[in-house]
Coordinates of C-alpha atoms in Angstrom, one line a residue:
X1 CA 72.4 -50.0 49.1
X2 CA 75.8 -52.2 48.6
X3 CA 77.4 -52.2 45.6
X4 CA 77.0 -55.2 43.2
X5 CA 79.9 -56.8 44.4
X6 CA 78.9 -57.1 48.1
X7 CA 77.1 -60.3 48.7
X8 CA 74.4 -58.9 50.4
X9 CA 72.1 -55.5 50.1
X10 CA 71.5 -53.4 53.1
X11 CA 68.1 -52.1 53.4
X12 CA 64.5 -53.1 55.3
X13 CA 62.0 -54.6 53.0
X14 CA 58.5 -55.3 54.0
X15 CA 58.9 -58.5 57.2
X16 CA 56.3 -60.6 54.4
X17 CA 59.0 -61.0 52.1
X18 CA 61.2 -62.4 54.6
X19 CA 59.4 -64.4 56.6
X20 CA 58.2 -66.3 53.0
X21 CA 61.8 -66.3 52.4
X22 CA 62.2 -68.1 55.7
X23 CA 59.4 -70.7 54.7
X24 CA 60.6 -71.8 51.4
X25 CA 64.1 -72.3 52.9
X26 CA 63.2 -74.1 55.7
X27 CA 61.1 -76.4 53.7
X28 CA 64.6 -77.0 51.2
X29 CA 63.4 -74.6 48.1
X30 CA 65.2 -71.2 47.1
X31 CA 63.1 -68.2 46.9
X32 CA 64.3 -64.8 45.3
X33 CA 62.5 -61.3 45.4
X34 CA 63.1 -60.5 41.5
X35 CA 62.5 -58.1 38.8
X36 CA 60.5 -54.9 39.3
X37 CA 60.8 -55.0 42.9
X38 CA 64.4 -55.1 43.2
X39 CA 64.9 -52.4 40.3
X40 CA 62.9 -49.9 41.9
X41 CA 64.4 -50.5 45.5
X42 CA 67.2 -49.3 43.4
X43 CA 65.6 -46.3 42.3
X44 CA 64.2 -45.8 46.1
X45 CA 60.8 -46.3 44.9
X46 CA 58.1 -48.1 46.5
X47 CA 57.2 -50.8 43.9
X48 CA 53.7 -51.9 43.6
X49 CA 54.4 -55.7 43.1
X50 CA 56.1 -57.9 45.0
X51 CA 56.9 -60.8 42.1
X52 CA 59.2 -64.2 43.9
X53 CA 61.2 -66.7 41.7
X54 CA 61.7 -70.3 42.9
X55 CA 62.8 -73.6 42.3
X56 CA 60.2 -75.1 43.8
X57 CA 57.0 -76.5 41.2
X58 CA 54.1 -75.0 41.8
X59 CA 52.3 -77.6 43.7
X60 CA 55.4 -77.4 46.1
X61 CA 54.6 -74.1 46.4
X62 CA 51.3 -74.3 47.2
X63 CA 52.2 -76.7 50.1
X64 CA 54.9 -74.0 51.3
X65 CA 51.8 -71.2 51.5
X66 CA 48.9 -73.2 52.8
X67 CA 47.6 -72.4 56.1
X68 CA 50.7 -68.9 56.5
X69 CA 48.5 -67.4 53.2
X70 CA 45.2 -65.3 54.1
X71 CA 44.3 -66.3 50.7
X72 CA 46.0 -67.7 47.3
X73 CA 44.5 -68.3 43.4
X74 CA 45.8 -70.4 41.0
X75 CA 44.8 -68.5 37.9
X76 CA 48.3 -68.6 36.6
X77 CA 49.4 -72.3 37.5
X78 CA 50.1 -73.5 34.2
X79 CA 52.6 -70.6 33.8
X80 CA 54.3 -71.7 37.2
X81 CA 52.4 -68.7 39.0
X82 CA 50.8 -68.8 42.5
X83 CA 49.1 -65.8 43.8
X84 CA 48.4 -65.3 47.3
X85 CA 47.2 -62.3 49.9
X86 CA 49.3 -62.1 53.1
X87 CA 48.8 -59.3 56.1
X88 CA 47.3 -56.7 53.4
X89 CA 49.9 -57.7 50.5
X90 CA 49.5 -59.1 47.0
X91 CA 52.5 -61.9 46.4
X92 CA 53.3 -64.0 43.2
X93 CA 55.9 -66.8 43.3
X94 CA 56.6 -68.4 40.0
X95 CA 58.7 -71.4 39.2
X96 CA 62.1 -70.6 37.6
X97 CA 61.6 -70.0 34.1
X98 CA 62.8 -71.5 30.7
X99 CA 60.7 -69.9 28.0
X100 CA 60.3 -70.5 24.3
X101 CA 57.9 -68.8 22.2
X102 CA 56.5 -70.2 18.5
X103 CA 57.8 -66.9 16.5
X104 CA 53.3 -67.4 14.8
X105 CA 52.0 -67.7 18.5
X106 CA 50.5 -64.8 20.8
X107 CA 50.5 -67.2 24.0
X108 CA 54.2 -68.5 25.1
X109 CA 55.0 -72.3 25.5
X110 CA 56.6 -72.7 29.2
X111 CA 59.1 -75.2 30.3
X112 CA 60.4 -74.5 34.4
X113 CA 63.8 -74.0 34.4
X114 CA 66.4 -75.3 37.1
X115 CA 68.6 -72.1 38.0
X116 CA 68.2 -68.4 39.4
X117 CA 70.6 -67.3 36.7
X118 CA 68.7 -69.5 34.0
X119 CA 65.3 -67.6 34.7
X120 CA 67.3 -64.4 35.1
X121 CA 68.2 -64.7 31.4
X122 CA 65.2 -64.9 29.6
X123 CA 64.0 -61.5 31.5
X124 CA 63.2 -58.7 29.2
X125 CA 66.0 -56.3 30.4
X126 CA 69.3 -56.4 32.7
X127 CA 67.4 -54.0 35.1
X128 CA 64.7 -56.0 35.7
X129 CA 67.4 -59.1 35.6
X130 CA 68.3 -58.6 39.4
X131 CA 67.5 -60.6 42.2
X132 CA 67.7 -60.7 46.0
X133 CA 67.6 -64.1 47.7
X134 CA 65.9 -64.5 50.2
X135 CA 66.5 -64.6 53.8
X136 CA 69.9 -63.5 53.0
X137 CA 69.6 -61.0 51.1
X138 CA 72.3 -62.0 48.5
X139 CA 72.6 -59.5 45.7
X140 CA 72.1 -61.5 42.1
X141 CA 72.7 -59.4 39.1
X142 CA 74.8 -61.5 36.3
X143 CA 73.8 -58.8 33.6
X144 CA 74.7 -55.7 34.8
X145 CA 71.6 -54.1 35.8
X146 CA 72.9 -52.2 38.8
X147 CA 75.3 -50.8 36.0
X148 CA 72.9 -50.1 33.6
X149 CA 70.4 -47.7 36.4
X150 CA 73.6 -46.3 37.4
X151 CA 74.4 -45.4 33.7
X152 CA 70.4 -44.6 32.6
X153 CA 70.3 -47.2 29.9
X154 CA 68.4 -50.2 28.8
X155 CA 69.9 -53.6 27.5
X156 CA 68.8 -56.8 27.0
X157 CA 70.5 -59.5 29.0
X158 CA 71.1 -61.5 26.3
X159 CA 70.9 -60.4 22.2
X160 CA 67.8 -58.3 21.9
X161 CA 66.8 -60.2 18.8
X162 CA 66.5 -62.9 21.0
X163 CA 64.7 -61.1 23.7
X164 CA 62.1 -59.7 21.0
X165 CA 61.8 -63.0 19.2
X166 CA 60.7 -64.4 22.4
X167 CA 57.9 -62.1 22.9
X168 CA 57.5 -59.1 21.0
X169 CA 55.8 -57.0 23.4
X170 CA 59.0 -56.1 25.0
X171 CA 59.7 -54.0 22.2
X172 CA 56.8 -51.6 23.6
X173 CA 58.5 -52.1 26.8
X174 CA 61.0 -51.1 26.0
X175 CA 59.2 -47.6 25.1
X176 CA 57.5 -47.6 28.3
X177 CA 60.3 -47.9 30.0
X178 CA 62.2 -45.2 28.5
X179 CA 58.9 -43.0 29.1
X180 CA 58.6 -44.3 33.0
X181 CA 62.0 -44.2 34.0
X182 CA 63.8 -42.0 31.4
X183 CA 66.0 -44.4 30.3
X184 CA 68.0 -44.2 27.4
X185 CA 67.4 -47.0 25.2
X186 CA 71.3 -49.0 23.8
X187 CA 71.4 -48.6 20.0
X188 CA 71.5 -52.3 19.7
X189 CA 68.3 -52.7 21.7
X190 CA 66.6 -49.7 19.1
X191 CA 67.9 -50.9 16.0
X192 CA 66.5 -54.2 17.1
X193 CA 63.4 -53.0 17.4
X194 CA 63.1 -51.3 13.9
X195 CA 64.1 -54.7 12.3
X196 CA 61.8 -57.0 14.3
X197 CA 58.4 -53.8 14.4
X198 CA 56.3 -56.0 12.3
X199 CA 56.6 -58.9 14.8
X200 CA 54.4 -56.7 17.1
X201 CA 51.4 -57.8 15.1
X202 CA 51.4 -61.1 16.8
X203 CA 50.4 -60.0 20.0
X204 CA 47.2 -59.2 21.1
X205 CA 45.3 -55.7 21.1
X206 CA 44.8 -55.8 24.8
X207 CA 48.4 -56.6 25.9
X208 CA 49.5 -53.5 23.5
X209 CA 46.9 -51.1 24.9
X210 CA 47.8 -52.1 28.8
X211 CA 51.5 -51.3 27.7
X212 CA 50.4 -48.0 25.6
X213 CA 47.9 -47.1 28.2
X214 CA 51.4 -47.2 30.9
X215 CA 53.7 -46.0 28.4
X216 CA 51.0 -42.9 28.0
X217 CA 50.9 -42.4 31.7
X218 CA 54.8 -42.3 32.0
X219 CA 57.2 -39.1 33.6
X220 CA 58.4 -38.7 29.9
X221 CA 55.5 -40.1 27.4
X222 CA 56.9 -37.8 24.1
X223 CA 60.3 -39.5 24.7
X224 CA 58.2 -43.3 24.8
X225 CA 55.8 -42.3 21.8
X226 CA 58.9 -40.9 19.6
X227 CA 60.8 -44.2 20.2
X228 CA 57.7 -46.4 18.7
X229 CA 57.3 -43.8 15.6
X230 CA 61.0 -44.1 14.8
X231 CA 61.4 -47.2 15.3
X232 CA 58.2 -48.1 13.1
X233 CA 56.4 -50.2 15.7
X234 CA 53.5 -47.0 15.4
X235 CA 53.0 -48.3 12.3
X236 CA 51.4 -50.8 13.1
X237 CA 49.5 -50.2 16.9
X238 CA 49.2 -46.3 16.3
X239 CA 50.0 -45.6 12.5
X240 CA 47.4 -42.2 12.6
X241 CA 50.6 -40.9 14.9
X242 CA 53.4 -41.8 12.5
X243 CA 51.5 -40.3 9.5
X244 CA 51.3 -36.9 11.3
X245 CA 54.7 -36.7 9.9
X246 CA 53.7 -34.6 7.0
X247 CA 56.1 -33.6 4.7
X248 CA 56.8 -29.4 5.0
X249 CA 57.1 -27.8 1.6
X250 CA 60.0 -25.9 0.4
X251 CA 58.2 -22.5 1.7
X252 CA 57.4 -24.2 4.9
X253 CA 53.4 -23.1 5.1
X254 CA 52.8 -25.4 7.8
X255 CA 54.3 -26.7 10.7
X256 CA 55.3 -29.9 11.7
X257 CA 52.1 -31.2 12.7
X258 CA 53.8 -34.5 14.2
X259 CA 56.5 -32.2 16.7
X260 CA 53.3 -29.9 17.6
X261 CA 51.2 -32.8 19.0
X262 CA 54.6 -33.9 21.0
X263 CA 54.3 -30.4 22.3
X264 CA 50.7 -30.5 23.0
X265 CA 51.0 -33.8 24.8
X266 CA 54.1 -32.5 27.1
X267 CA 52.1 -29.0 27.9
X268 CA 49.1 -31.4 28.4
X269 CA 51.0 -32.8 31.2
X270 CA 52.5 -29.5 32.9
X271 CA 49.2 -28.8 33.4
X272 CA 47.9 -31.7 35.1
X273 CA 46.8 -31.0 39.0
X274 CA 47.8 -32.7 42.1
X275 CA 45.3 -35.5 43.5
X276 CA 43.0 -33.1 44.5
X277 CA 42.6 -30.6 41.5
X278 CA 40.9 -31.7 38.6
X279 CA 42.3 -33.0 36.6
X280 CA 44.8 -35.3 38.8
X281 CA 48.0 -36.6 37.0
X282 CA 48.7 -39.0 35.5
X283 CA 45.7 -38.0 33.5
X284 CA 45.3 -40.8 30.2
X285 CA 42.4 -39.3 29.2
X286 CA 44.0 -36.3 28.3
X287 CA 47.3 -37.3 27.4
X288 CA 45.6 -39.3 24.5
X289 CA 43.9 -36.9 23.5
X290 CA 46.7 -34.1 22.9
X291 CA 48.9 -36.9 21.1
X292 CA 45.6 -37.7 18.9
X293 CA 43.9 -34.0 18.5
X294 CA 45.4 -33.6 15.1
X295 CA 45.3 -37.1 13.4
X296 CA 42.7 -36.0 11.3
X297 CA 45.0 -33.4 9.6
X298 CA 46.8 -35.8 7.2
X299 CA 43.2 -36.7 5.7
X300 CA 41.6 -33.4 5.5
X301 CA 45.3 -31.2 4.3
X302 CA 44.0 -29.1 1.3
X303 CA 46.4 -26.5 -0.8
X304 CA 44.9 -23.8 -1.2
X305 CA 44.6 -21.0 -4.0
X306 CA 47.4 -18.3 -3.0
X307 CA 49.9 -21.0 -1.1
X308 CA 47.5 -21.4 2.2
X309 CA 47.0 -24.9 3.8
X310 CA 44.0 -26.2 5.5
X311 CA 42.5 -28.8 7.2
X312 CA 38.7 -28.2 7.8
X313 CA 36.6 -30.1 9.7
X314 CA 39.7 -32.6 11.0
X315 CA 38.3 -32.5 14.8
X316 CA 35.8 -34.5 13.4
X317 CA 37.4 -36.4 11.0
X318 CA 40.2 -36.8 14.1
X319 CA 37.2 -37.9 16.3
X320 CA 36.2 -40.9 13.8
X321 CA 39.6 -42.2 13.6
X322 CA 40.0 -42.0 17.3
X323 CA 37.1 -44.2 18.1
X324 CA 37.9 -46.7 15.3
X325 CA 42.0 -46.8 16.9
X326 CA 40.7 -47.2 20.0
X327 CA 37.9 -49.8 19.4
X328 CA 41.1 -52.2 17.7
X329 CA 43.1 -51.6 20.7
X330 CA 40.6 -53.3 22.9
X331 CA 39.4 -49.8 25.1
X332 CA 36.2 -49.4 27.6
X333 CA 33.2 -47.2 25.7
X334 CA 33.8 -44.6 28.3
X335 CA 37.2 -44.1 27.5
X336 CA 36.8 -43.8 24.3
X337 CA 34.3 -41.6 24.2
X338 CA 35.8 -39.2 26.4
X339 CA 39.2 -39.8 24.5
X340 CA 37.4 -38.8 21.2
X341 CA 35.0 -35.9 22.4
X342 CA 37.5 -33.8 23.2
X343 CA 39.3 -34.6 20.2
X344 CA 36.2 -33.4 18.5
X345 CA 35.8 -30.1 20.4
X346 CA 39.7 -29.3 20.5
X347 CA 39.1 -26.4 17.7
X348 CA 35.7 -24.9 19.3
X349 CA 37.0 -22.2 21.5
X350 CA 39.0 -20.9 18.1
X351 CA 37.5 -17.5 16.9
X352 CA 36.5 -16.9 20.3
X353 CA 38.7 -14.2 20.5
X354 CA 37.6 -12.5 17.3
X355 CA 33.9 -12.5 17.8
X356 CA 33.2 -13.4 20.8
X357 CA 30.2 -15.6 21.9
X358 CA 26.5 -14.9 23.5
X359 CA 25.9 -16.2 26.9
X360 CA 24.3 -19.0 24.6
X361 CA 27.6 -20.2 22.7
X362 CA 29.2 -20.5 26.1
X363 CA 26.5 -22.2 27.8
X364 CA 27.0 -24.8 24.6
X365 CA 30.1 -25.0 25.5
X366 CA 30.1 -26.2 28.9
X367 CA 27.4 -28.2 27.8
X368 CA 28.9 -29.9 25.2
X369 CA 32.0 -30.8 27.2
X370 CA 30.1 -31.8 30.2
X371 CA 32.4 -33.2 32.6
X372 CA 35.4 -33.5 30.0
X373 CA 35.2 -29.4 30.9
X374 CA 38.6 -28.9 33.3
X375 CA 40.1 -31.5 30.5
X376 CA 39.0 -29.1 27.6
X377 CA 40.5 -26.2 29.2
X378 CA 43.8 -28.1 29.5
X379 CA 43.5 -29.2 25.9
X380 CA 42.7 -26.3 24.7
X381 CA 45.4 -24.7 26.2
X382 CA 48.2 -26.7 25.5
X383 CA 47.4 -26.7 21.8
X384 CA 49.1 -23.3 21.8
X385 CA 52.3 -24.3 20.6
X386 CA 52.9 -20.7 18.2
X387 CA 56.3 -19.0 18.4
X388 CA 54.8 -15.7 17.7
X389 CA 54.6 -14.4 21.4
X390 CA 51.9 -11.8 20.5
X391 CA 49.3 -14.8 19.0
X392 CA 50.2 -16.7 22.4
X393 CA 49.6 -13.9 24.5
X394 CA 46.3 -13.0 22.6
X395 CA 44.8 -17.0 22.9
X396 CA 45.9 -17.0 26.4
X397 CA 44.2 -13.8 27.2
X398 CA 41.0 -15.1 25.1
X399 CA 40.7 -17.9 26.7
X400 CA 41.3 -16.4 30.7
X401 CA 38.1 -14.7 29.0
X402 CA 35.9 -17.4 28.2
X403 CA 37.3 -19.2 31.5
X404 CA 35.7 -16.2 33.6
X405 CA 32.6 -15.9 31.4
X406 CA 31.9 -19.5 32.5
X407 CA 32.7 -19.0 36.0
X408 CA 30.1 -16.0 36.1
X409 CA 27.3 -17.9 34.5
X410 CA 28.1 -21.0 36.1
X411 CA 27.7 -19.1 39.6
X412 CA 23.9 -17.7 38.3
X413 CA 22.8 -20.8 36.4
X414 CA 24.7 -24.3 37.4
X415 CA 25.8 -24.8 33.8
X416 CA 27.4 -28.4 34.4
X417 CA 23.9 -29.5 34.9
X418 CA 21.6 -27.1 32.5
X419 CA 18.4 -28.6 31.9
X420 CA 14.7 -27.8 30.3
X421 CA 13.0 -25.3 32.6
X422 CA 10.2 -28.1 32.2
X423 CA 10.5 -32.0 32.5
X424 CA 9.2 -34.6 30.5
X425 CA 6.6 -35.3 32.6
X426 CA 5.2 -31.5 33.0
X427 CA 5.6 -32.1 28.5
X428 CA 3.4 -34.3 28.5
X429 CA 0.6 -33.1 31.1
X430 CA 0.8 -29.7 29.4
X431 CA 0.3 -31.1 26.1
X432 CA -1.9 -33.9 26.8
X433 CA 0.2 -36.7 25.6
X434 CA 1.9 -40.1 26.1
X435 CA 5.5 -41.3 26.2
X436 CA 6.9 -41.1 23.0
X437 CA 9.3 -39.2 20.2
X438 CA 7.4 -35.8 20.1
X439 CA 8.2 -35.5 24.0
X440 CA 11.9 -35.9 23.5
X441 CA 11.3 -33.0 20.0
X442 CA 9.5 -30.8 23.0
X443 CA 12.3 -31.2 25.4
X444 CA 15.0 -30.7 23.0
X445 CA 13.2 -27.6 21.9
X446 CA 13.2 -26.5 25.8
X447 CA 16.8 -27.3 26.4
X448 CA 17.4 -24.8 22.9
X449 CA 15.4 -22.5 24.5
X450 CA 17.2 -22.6 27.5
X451 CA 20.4 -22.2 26.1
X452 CA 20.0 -19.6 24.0
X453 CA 18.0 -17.1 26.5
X454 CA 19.3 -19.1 29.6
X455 CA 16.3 -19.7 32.8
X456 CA 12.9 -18.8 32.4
X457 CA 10.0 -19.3 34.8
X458 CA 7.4 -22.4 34.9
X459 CA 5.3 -19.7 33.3
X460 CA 7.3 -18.4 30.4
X461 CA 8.8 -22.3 29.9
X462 CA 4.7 -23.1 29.4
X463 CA 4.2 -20.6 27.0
X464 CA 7.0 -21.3 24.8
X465 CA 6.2 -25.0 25.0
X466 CA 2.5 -24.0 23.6
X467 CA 3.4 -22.3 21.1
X468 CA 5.6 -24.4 19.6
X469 CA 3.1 -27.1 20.3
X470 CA 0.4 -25.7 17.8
X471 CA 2.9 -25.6 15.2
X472 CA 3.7 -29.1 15.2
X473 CA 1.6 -31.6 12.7
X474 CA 0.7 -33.7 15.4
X475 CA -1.7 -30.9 17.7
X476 CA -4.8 -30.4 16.7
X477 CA -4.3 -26.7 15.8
X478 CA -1.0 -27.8 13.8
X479 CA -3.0 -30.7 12.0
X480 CA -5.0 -28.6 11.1
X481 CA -2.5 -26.1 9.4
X482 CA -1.1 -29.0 7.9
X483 CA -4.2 -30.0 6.1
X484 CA -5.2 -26.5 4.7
X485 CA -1.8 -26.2 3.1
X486 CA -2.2 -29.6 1.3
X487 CA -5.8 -28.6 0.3
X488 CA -4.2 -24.9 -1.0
X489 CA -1.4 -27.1 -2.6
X490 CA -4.2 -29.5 -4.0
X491 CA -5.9 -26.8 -5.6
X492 CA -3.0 -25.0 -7.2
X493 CA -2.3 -28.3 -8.6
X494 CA -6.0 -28.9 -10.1
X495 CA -5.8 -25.1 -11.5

């Protein structure tokens, strides 16, 4: 690429972009290729979006696109957005930009600007506050944002207070983009964002989690998630992350349980596979749940008699304050559930090594994790964070263990899908009944049958099934039972 000061950029972009270049022109409007698109050519990247600026209003627009477009929506009209599908790519052109925000408002209050350099302005950061017009090719950048890749630093093109009191999100952004790109962030631009962290509450749950959920999914998330701590905006969208910062007493008896979940998310990510492993990166799933595995420490911390510290039962306590994050942050059911199981079985393979486990523990295992399994390994790994070489080495070797003890019983029994040796239908022509609660009582009786002496036959399954049948108060034998101990407990009371 040429250098800022050339007035034109040499490289091949997609012949779309130029030919709707070539339309807009020839029908006397400007179109520019702006923002994301023209940082990551940049960063020789392939960017996802291809996002257009314009003078043009966007019913002019619309008459630019009709009959070239395969398709177009006009979902963001009143924001100066058209969106339209051409030979297998997804376009936006919006109409230059001059943006106010009411500082009480979520939603922004749009007036269309009359200038490339106007809507260039109001742009949440100088590297994002480049454009290319189009046919020509013309290189606009009146901030510096060629500078600031070159350099590895992220400004605001105008003051960030007035970037932020525009629209607050960018403040979370602004983490993202330190966690994506591995940016460092200007010192204006942070302290900015520590002054102005309790504007974040304005803006709505979903448009946080879709920047968390990116900034989470970044090259460098710890770097993103430290900047939002510091800064005080976790406060407010994750504050069960900033309040891992425990304080470490004067004979240090813990450590830093904030730093160690940093740790565990990084080693999380090392040990993400390629697209076809299993655990494919970048994995959010289990990113969220190393950052969150402990945030049920600061509830549960207990001094103990002698100088010890605990924290017992904060998986679980960690797993309740997952799903109640999550659910204000606007996330699916499945994600959180998967985000806050494992968050829940983080501590299960602990002890492992000591005692080891029957064929049954493990087979509750696998069971329990279902198919969070390959993310549980990772978890569980990564949560080693110890200094002490010979603990390390010990964990790793335990858990290389259990990993292999899986393996073999998966091989003889199909774990992942371990089931009753009988169905609910064979329940209830064996015993004789209908639909109901005591067949689910039978079949969870089965299924702890099964796990704790693994497969038996149709035969064996029966016989068990029977014989816990004529203990129960509703079989004729077990009613029976029932009644002669009230009638003994009748007459011990009449005595």
């Amino acid at each position: 690429m040429a250098s800022p000061e050339s007035p034109s950029v040499g490289f091949t972009l997609e012949p779309v972009v130029l030919e709707l270049g070539r339309r807009f022109v020839d029908a006397g409007f400007e179109l520019s290729l702006v923002g994301g698109p023209v940082r990551d050519l940049f960063l020789g990247r392939r960017s996802p979006d291809l996002d257009f600026t314009t003078n043009a209003t966007p019913d002019e627009t619309l008459g630019v696109i009709k009959g070239w477009a395969d398709a177009h929506w006009e979902i963001g009209r009143a924001f100066g957005t058209i969106g339209l599908r051409k030979d297998g790519f997804q376009l936006e052109v919006t109409t230059y930009r001059a943006e106010a925000y009411d500082p009480e408002s979520r939603k922004p209050v749009v007036a269309f600007g009359r200038s490339l350099v106007g809507d260039l302005e109001r742009r949440d950061f100088s590297m994002n506050a480049m454009a290319l017009r189009l046919p020509s090719l013309e290189l606009v950048d009146p901030f510096g944002g060629v500078q600031d890749l070159h350099a590895g630093v992220l400004r605001t093109p105008g003051t960030p207070e007035d970037s932020f009191s525009d629209d607050p999100l960018r403040m979370m952004r602004a983490a993202r983009f330190a966690s994506q790109l591995k940016v460092d962030v200007d010192p204006e631009v942070r302290e900015a964002m520590a002054a102005m962290a309790g504007r974040i509450s304005i803006v709505s749950a979903e448009r946080v989690r879709d920047e968390l959920v990116k900034l989470v999914n970044g090259a460098s998330p710890r770097v993103g998630v430290d900047l939002l701590v510091e800064t005080g905006i976790a406060d407010i969208v994750l504050p069960e992350v900033s309040a891992l910062r425990l304080e470490v007493d004067e004979h240090h008896r813990h450590k830093d349980v904030y730093q160690h979940s940093l740790t565990v998310l990084d080693q999380a990510v090392a040990l993400e596979t390629g697209p076809d492993g299993p655990v494919p990166g970048p994995d959010f799933v289990l990113r969220f749940a190393a950052l969150l595995h402990d945030i049920g420490k600061p509830a549960t911390r207990r001094f103990e008699p002698g100088g010890a510290v605990s924290f017992r039962h904060h998986d679980v306590v960690g797993a309740k304050l997952t799903k109640k994050r999550m659910r204000e942050l606007r996330f699916d059911n499945d994600t959180i559930k998967a985000v806050a199981r494992l968050v829940e079985l983080h501590m299960r393979f602990y002890g492992y090594g000591d005692a080891g486990w029957t064929d049954s523990a493990v087979r509750r295992y696998v069971t329990d994790a279902g198919p969070l399994l390959d993310r549980l390994h990772r978890l569980t790994r990564s949560d080693v964070t110890t200094r002490n070489q010979r603990k390390a080495d010990r964990l790793s070797f335990a858990y290389d263990d259990l990993e292999n003890r899986i393996a073999e019983l998966a091989a003889q029994e199909e774990l992942a899908a371990i089931r009753p040796d009988l169905d609910g239908q064979q329940i209830m022509e064996i015993l004789g009944i209908k639909p109901g609660p005591v067949v689910g009582r039978a079949y969870r009786f089965l299924l702890d049958e099964r796990m704790e002496s693994g497969p038996a036959s149709e035969g064996e399954a029966r016989a068990k099934l029977l014989e816990w049948w004529a203990a129960q108060p509703e079989s004729a034998e077990g009613a029976g039972s029932a009644r002669l101990a009230e009638d003994e407990a009748g007459e011990k009371g009449n005595e």
